[in-house]
Coordinates of C-alpha atoms and ligand atoms in Angstrom, one line a residue:
M1 CA -9.7 9.8 11.8
I2 CA -9.9 13.4 12.9
F3 CA -6.5 14.4 11.7
S4 CA -7.5 14.9 8.0
M5 CA -6.1 18.2 7.1
D6 CA -4.9 20.0 4.0
L7 CA -1.1 20.5 4.5
I8 CA -1.1 23.8 2.6
Q9 CA -3.9 25.2 4.7
F10 CA -2.2 23.9 7.8
Q11 CA 1.1 25.4 6.8
R12 CA -0.6 28.7 6.3
L13 CA -1.1 28.9 10.0
F14 CA 2.6 29.1 10.4
N15 CA 3.0 32.1 8.1
K16 CA 2.8 34.5 11.1
E17 CA 5.4 32.5 13.0
P18 CA 9.2 32.5 12.7
K19 CA 10.4 30.2 10.0
Y20 CA 11.8 27.5 12.1
R21 CA 8.4 26.8 13.8
W22 CA 7.2 24.9 10.8
G23 CA 10.2 22.6 11.1
Q24 CA 9.5 22.1 14.8
A25 CA 5.9 21.3 14.1
K26 CA 6.8 18.7 11.4
K27 CA 9.4 17.1 13.8
A28 CA 6.7 16.9 16.5
I29 CA 4.2 15.2 14.3
F30 CA 6.5 12.9 12.3
Q31 CA 9.4 12.2 14.5
D32 CA 8.3 12.6 18.1
L33 CA 4.9 11.2 16.9
I34 CA 2.9 13.4 19.3
Q35 CA -0.8 12.6 19.7
D36 CA -1.8 16.0 21.1
W37 CA -0.3 19.5 20.4
Q38 CA 0.2 19.9 24.1
E39 CA 3.1 17.4 23.8
A40 CA 4.9 19.7 21.4
A41 CA 7.2 21.2 24.0
T42 CA 9.2 23.3 21.5
L43 CA 6.1 25.3 20.5
P44 CA 4.8 28.2 22.5
L45 CA 1.7 27.4 24.6
S46 CA -0.6 29.8 22.8
L47 CA 0.3 28.3 19.4
R48 CA -0.2 24.8 20.8
E49 CA -3.7 25.8 22.0
E50 CA -4.5 27.3 18.6
L51 CA -3.3 24.2 16.8
N52 CA -5.4 21.9 19.1
R53 CA -8.5 24.0 18.4
K54 CA -8.0 24.2 14.6
Y55 CA -6.0 21.0 13.8
P56 CA -6.4 18.4 16.4
I57 CA -4.1 15.4 15.7
G58 CA -5.7 12.5 17.5
I59 CA -6.2 9.5 15.2
S60 CA -8.6 6.9 16.4
A61 CA -9.3 3.4 14.9
K62 CA -10.7 0.1 15.9
T63 CA -8.0 -2.5 16.0
F64 CA -8.0 -6.3 15.5
V65 CA -5.0 -8.4 16.4
S66 CA -4.4 -11.8 14.9
E67 CA -4.0 -14.8 17.2
D68 CA -0.3 -15.1 16.4
K69 CA 0.0 -11.3 17.3
N70 CA 1.9 -10.7 14.1
T71 CA -0.8 -8.8 12.3
T72 CA -3.0 -5.9 13.4
K73 CA -5.8 -4.5 11.3
A74 CA -7.1 -1.0 11.9
L75 CA -10.6 0.1 10.8
F76 CA -10.8 3.9 10.4
A77 CA -13.9 6.0 10.1
L78 CA -13.4 8.9 7.8
K79 CA -14.9 12.4 8.3
D80 CA -17.7 11.6 5.8
G81 CA -18.5 8.3 7.4
F82 CA -16.8 6.0 5.0
K83 CA -14.6 3.4 6.4
I84 CA -11.2 2.0 5.3
E85 CA -8.8 -0.6 6.6
T86 CA -5.0 -0.7 7.1
V87 CA -2.9 -3.7 8.1
L88 CA 0.4 -3.8 10.1
M89 CA 2.5 -6.9 9.6
R90 CA 5.4 -7.6 12.0
H91 CA 8.0 -9.7 10.3
K92 CA 11.0 -11.1 12.0
K93 CA 14.1 -9.0 12.5
K94 CA 12.1 -5.9 13.4
R95 CA 10.7 -5.4 10.0
N96 CA 7.3 -3.7 10.3
T97 CA 5.3 -3.3 7.1
V98 CA 2.1 -1.1 6.9
C99 CA -0.2 -2.0 4.1
V100 CA -2.2 1.2 3.3
S101 CA -5.4 1.8 1.3
S102 CA -5.5 4.4 -1.4
Q103 CA -9.2 4.5 -2.2
V104 CA -12.5 3.8 -0.3
G105 CA -13.5 0.6 -2.1
C106 CA -12.3 0.0 -5.7
P107 CA -13.7 0.5 -9.2
L108 CA -11.8 -2.4 -10.8
N109 CA -14.0 -5.3 -9.8
C110 CA -11.4 -8.1 -9.8
S111 CA -13.3 -11.3 -9.3
F112 CA -11.2 -12.7 -6.5
C113 CA -11.0 -9.6 -4.3
A114 CA -13.2 -8.7 -1.4
T115 CA -12.7 -4.9 -1.8
A116 CA -14.4 -5.1 -5.2
K117 CA -17.6 -6.2 -3.6
M118 CA -17.9 -2.8 -1.8
G119 CA -17.8 -0.9 -5.1
F120 CA -16.0 2.4 -5.4
K121 CA -16.8 5.3 -3.1
R122 CA -14.0 7.9 -3.5
D123 CA -10.3 8.5 -3.6
L124 CA -8.4 9.1 -0.4
E125 CA -6.8 12.4 0.3
A126 CA -3.0 12.5 0.8
W127 CA -3.5 13.2 4.5
E128 CA -5.9 10.2 4.8
I129 CA -3.1 8.0 3.5
I130 CA -0.5 9.6 5.8
E131 CA -2.8 9.2 8.8
Q132 CA -2.9 5.4 8.3
V133 CA 0.9 5.3 8.5
L134 CA 1.1 7.7 11.5
F135 CA -1.5 5.7 13.4
F136 CA 0.7 2.6 13.2
A137 CA 3.9 4.6 13.8
R138 CA 2.3 5.8 17.1
Y139 CA 1.1 2.2 17.8
L140 CA 4.6 0.8 17.4
K141 CA 6.3 3.5 19.3
K142 CA 4.8 2.1 22.5
N143 CA 7.1 -0.9 22.0
K144 CA 10.0 1.3 20.8
E145 CA 9.6 -0.1 17.3
K146 CA 9.3 1.7 14.0
I147 CA 7.6 1.3 10.6
T148 CA 10.2 0.0 8.1
N149 CA 8.1 -0.4 5.0
V150 CA 4.9 1.1 3.5
V151 CA 3.1 -0.9 0.8
F152 CA 0.1 0.4 -1.2
M153 CA -1.6 -3.0 -1.2
G154 CA -4.7 -2.2 0.8
M155 CA -8.0 -1.1 -0.7
G156 CA -8.1 0.6 -4.0
E157 CA -5.9 1.1 -7.0
P158 CA -3.1 3.5 -6.2
F159 CA -2.6 4.6 -9.8
L160 CA -6.2 5.7 -10.1
N161 CA -5.3 8.2 -7.3
Y162 CA -1.8 8.9 -8.5
Q163 CA -1.4 12.5 -7.3
N164 CA -2.5 11.9 -3.7
V165 CA -0.5 8.6 -3.4
I166 CA 2.7 10.3 -4.7
G167 CA 1.9 13.4 -2.5
A168 CA 1.6 11.2 0.6
I169 CA 4.9 9.3 -0.3
K170 CA 6.7 12.6 -0.7
I171 CA 5.6 13.9 2.7
L172 CA 6.5 10.6 4.4
N173 CA 9.8 10.5 2.6
D174 CA 10.7 14.1 3.6
K175 CA 13.9 14.2 5.6
E176 CA 12.5 16.8 7.9
G177 CA 9.3 14.8 8.3
F178 CA 8.8 11.0 8.7
N179 CA 12.0 10.4 6.8
L180 CA 11.2 6.9 5.5
G181 CA 13.6 6.1 2.6
A182 CA 12.0 5.9 -0.9
R183 CA 13.2 2.3 -1.3
H184 CA 10.9 1.3 1.6
F185 CA 7.7 2.2 -0.3
S186 CA 6.0 -0.2 -2.8
I187 CA 3.1 0.5 -5.1
S188 CA 1.1 -2.4 -6.4
T189 CA -1.0 -1.8 -9.5
V190 CA -3.3 -3.8 -11.8
G191 CA -1.2 -2.3 -14.5
I192 CA -2.6 1.2 -15.2
V193 CA -0.2 2.0 -18.0
E194 CA -0.4 5.8 -17.6
G195 CA 0.6 5.4 -13.9
I196 CA 3.6 3.1 -14.8
R197 CA 4.8 5.6 -17.4
K198 CA 4.5 8.5 -14.9
I199 CA 6.2 6.8 -12.0
A200 CA 9.1 5.9 -14.4
K201 CA 9.8 9.6 -14.6
E202 CA 9.5 10.5 -10.9
K203 CA 12.8 11.1 -9.1
L204 CA 11.7 8.6 -6.5
Q205 CA 13.4 5.2 -6.0
I206 CA 10.2 3.4 -4.9
N207 CA 9.3 -0.2 -5.7
L208 CA 6.7 -1.2 -8.3
A209 CA 4.6 -4.4 -8.2
I210 CA 2.2 -5.5 -10.9
S211 CA -0.8 -7.7 -10.2
L212 CA -0.6 -10.1 -13.1
H213 CA -2.4 -13.3 -11.9
A214 CA -2.6 -14.9 -15.3
P215 CA -0.2 -15.5 -18.2
D216 CA -2.6 -14.8 -21.1
D217 CA -5.2 -12.2 -21.9
K218 CA -8.1 -14.6 -22.1
L219 CA -7.7 -15.9 -18.6
R220 CA -6.7 -12.6 -17.2
L221 CA -9.7 -10.9 -18.6
K222 CA -11.9 -13.4 -16.8
L223 CA -10.3 -12.5 -13.5
M224 CA -9.6 -8.8 -14.0
P225 CA -12.0 -6.8 -16.2
I226 CA -9.4 -4.0 -16.5
N227 CA -7.4 -6.3 -18.8
K228 CA -9.7 -5.2 -21.6
K229 CA -8.3 -1.7 -21.3
Y230 CA -4.7 -2.7 -20.5
P231 CA -3.8 -6.1 -22.0
I232 CA -0.7 -7.9 -20.8
K233 CA 1.5 -6.8 -23.7
E234 CA 0.8 -3.1 -23.2
I235 CA 1.5 -3.4 -19.5
L236 CA 4.8 -5.2 -20.1
N237 CA 5.8 -2.5 -22.6
A238 CA 5.2 0.2 -20.0
V239 CA 7.1 -1.9 -17.4
D240 CA 10.1 -2.3 -19.7
G241 CA 10.1 1.5 -20.1
Y242 CA 10.1 1.8 -16.3
V243 CA 13.0 -0.7 -16.0
N244 CA 15.0 1.1 -18.6
N245 CA 14.6 4.4 -16.9
T246 CA 15.1 3.3 -13.3
R247 CA 17.1 0.0 -13.5
R248 CA 14.9 -1.1 -10.6
R249 CA 13.5 -4.6 -10.2
V250 CA 9.8 -5.2 -10.7
M251 CA 7.6 -7.7 -8.8
F252 CA 4.8 -9.5 -10.6
E253 CA 2.2 -10.8 -8.2
Y254 CA 0.6 -14.0 -9.1
I255 CA -2.3 -15.4 -7.0
M256 CA -2.4 -19.2 -7.0
I257 CA -6.0 -20.3 -7.6
N258 CA -6.8 -24.0 -7.5
D259 CA -7.4 -25.5 -11.0
L260 CA -7.6 -22.1 -12.7
N261 CA -4.2 -20.5 -13.3
D262 CA -1.9 -23.0 -11.6
S263 CA -1.1 -25.7 -14.2
D264 CA 2.3 -26.6 -15.6
T265 CA 1.3 -24.9 -18.9
H266 CA 0.4 -21.7 -17.0
A267 CA 3.8 -21.8 -15.3
K268 CA 5.6 -22.2 -18.7
S269 CA 3.7 -19.3 -20.3
L270 CA 4.4 -17.2 -17.3
A271 CA 8.1 -17.9 -17.5
E272 CA 7.9 -16.8 -21.2
L273 CA 6.7 -13.4 -20.1
M274 CA 9.3 -13.1 -17.3
K275 CA 12.4 -13.0 -19.5
N276 CA 13.6 -9.6 -18.3
P277 CA 16.3 -10.3 -15.7
L278 CA 14.9 -7.4 -13.5
Y279 CA 11.5 -9.1 -13.3
F280 CA 10.6 -11.4 -10.5
V281 CA 7.5 -13.3 -9.5
N282 CA 5.8 -13.2 -6.1
L283 CA 3.5 -16.2 -5.6
I284 CA 0.5 -15.6 -3.4
S285 CA -1.8 -18.3 -2.1
C286 CA -5.3 -17.2 -3.0
N287 CA -7.3 -16.1 0.1
Q288 CA -10.8 -17.3 -0.1
T289 CA -13.3 -14.4 -0.7
G290 CA -15.8 -16.2 -2.8
I291 CA -15.8 -18.9 -5.4
F292 CA -12.0 -19.4 -5.8
K293 CA -10.0 -21.8 -3.8
P294 CA -6.2 -21.6 -3.1
S295 CA -3.9 -24.0 -4.9
L296 CA -2.6 -26.9 -2.9
S297 CA 0.8 -26.2 -1.4
S298 CA 2.3 -29.1 -3.3
R299 CA 1.0 -27.4 -6.5
I300 CA 2.5 -24.1 -5.6
R301 CA 5.8 -25.8 -5.0
E302 CA 5.8 -27.5 -8.4
F303 CA 4.7 -24.3 -10.1
K304 CA 7.6 -22.5 -8.5
E305 CA 10.0 -25.2 -9.5
I306 CA 9.0 -24.9 -13.2
L307 CA 9.5 -21.1 -13.1
E308 CA 12.9 -21.5 -11.4
K309 CA 14.0 -24.1 -14.0
E310 CA 13.2 -21.5 -16.6
G311 CA 15.5 -19.0 -14.9
V312 CA 12.8 -16.9 -13.2
I313 CA 13.4 -15.5 -9.7
V314 CA 10.4 -16.5 -7.5
T315 CA 9.5 -15.4 -4.0
Q316 CA 6.5 -16.6 -2.0
R317 CA 4.3 -14.3 0.1
Y318 CA 3.8 -15.2 3.7
R319 CA 0.1 -15.1 4.7
F320 CA -0.5 -12.6 7.4
G321 CA -3.7 -12.0 9.4
K322 CA -6.1 -14.3 7.7
D323 CA -8.0 -14.9 10.9
I324 CA -8.8 -11.2 11.2
K325 CA -9.6 -10.8 7.5
G326 CA -6.4 -8.8 7.1
A327 CA -4.8 -10.9 4.4
C328 CA -4.4 -9.9 0.7
G329 CA -7.7 -9.2 -1.0
Q330 CA -9.7 -9.6 2.3
L331 CA -10.1 -5.9 3.1
A332 CA -13.7 -4.8 2.9
A333 CA -14.4 -2.6 5.9
E334 CA -17.2 -4.8 7.1
G335 CA -20.2 -3.1 8.7
E336 CA -19.3 0.1 6.9
K337 CA -21.4 2.2 4.5
K338 CA -22.8 5.5 5.3
Ligands
SAH401 N1 -5.2 -2.5 -6.9 C1 -3.8 -2.7 -6.6 C2 -3.6 -2.7 -5.1 C3 -4.2 -3.7 -4.3 S1 -2.9 -4.8 -3.8 C4 -3.5 -4.1 -7.1 O1 -4.4 -4.8 -7.5 O2 -2.3 -4.4 -7.3 C5 -3.7 -6.1 -3.2 C6 -3.0 -7.4 -3.8 O3 -3.7 -8.5 -3.2 C7 -3.0 -7.4 -5.3 O4 -1.9 -8.1 -5.8 C8 -4.3 -8.3 -5.4 O5 -4.4 -8.8 -6.7 C9 -4.1 -9.3 -4.3 N2 -5.3 -10.0 -4.0 C10 -6.6 -9.6 -4.2 N3 -7.5 -10.5 -3.8 C11 -6.7 -11.6 -3.3 C12 -7.1 -12.8 -2.8 N4 -8.3 -13.2 -2.7 N5 -6.1 -13.6 -2.4 C13 -4.8 -13.2 -2.5 N6 -4.4 -12.0 -3.0 C14 -5.4 -11.2 -3.4

């Protein structure tokens, strides 16, 4: 990516220009999706040249397309040589979801996740998050299609990079900018309680998802070391605060791992936790990254039926891009490292 730029610094360049120029520049980047300032026909030639010199906006990435063509993974090289991955999923009915990364690697070390194996390198800047979205917006434009959803379910833990994640969302949500409605953003977290409390107070109607994966602390701790700091009860307390403040539904992600967290007893304990009518469960077949195997599809069906009998709303995640290592938990920016 070459586009990495500090918006404040960038905007400073416009101080000497008439006020409306900044609006024109934003429209060119976020709505016309220009790839070179020369395409910004509303701006004077001298300014376009200055912008190209100081703030080139080309974004390059290596792409991988799944066999069914529904998934594209992009591998970006950052300015400092680190690499990150972003995934575009094309659903039916023109729904296009971009799954973005919020950090290079991840410090949380969940046992089932490939990103964990890279370790943690650094937080992404707001602009590095925005670029992932712009890259795919430009990519889709060629087919006259648009991004309809942005989910923070790529590499990293968004609530450990709160400010830059929210900063990126605000810019992408800006009516004069990319103008993607707040309800079309989702943040998935392992349950960083401070982040959940903060997001509850933001005036942003974005969606919240919690990676739960186990119905009790003992098992969850085995899978997710962060459970030591934030046990289930504390997470659910914070989520209840969020629900009371926002009246928004909350998704609980649950990876189905063969013979580990997929028994009838686990389903019943999970149902106990999901008594809030605004909670719902999203079942995800575990993608193999190491020792864990996915539950059989018959087991997932039975697990789902138990939850539903207990009155829990359950959805199931479609598995995108497994053949290009673009599915949940498979992002690891292979061949990376400085
Ligand atoms: N750190 C955040 C954001 C990453 S989101 C979080 O954990 O929520 C990625 C989602 O994919 C999370 O729900 C994560 O638990 C899930 N995931 C990780 N490894 C997986 C695997 N091997 N199979 C299926 N889902 C996985």
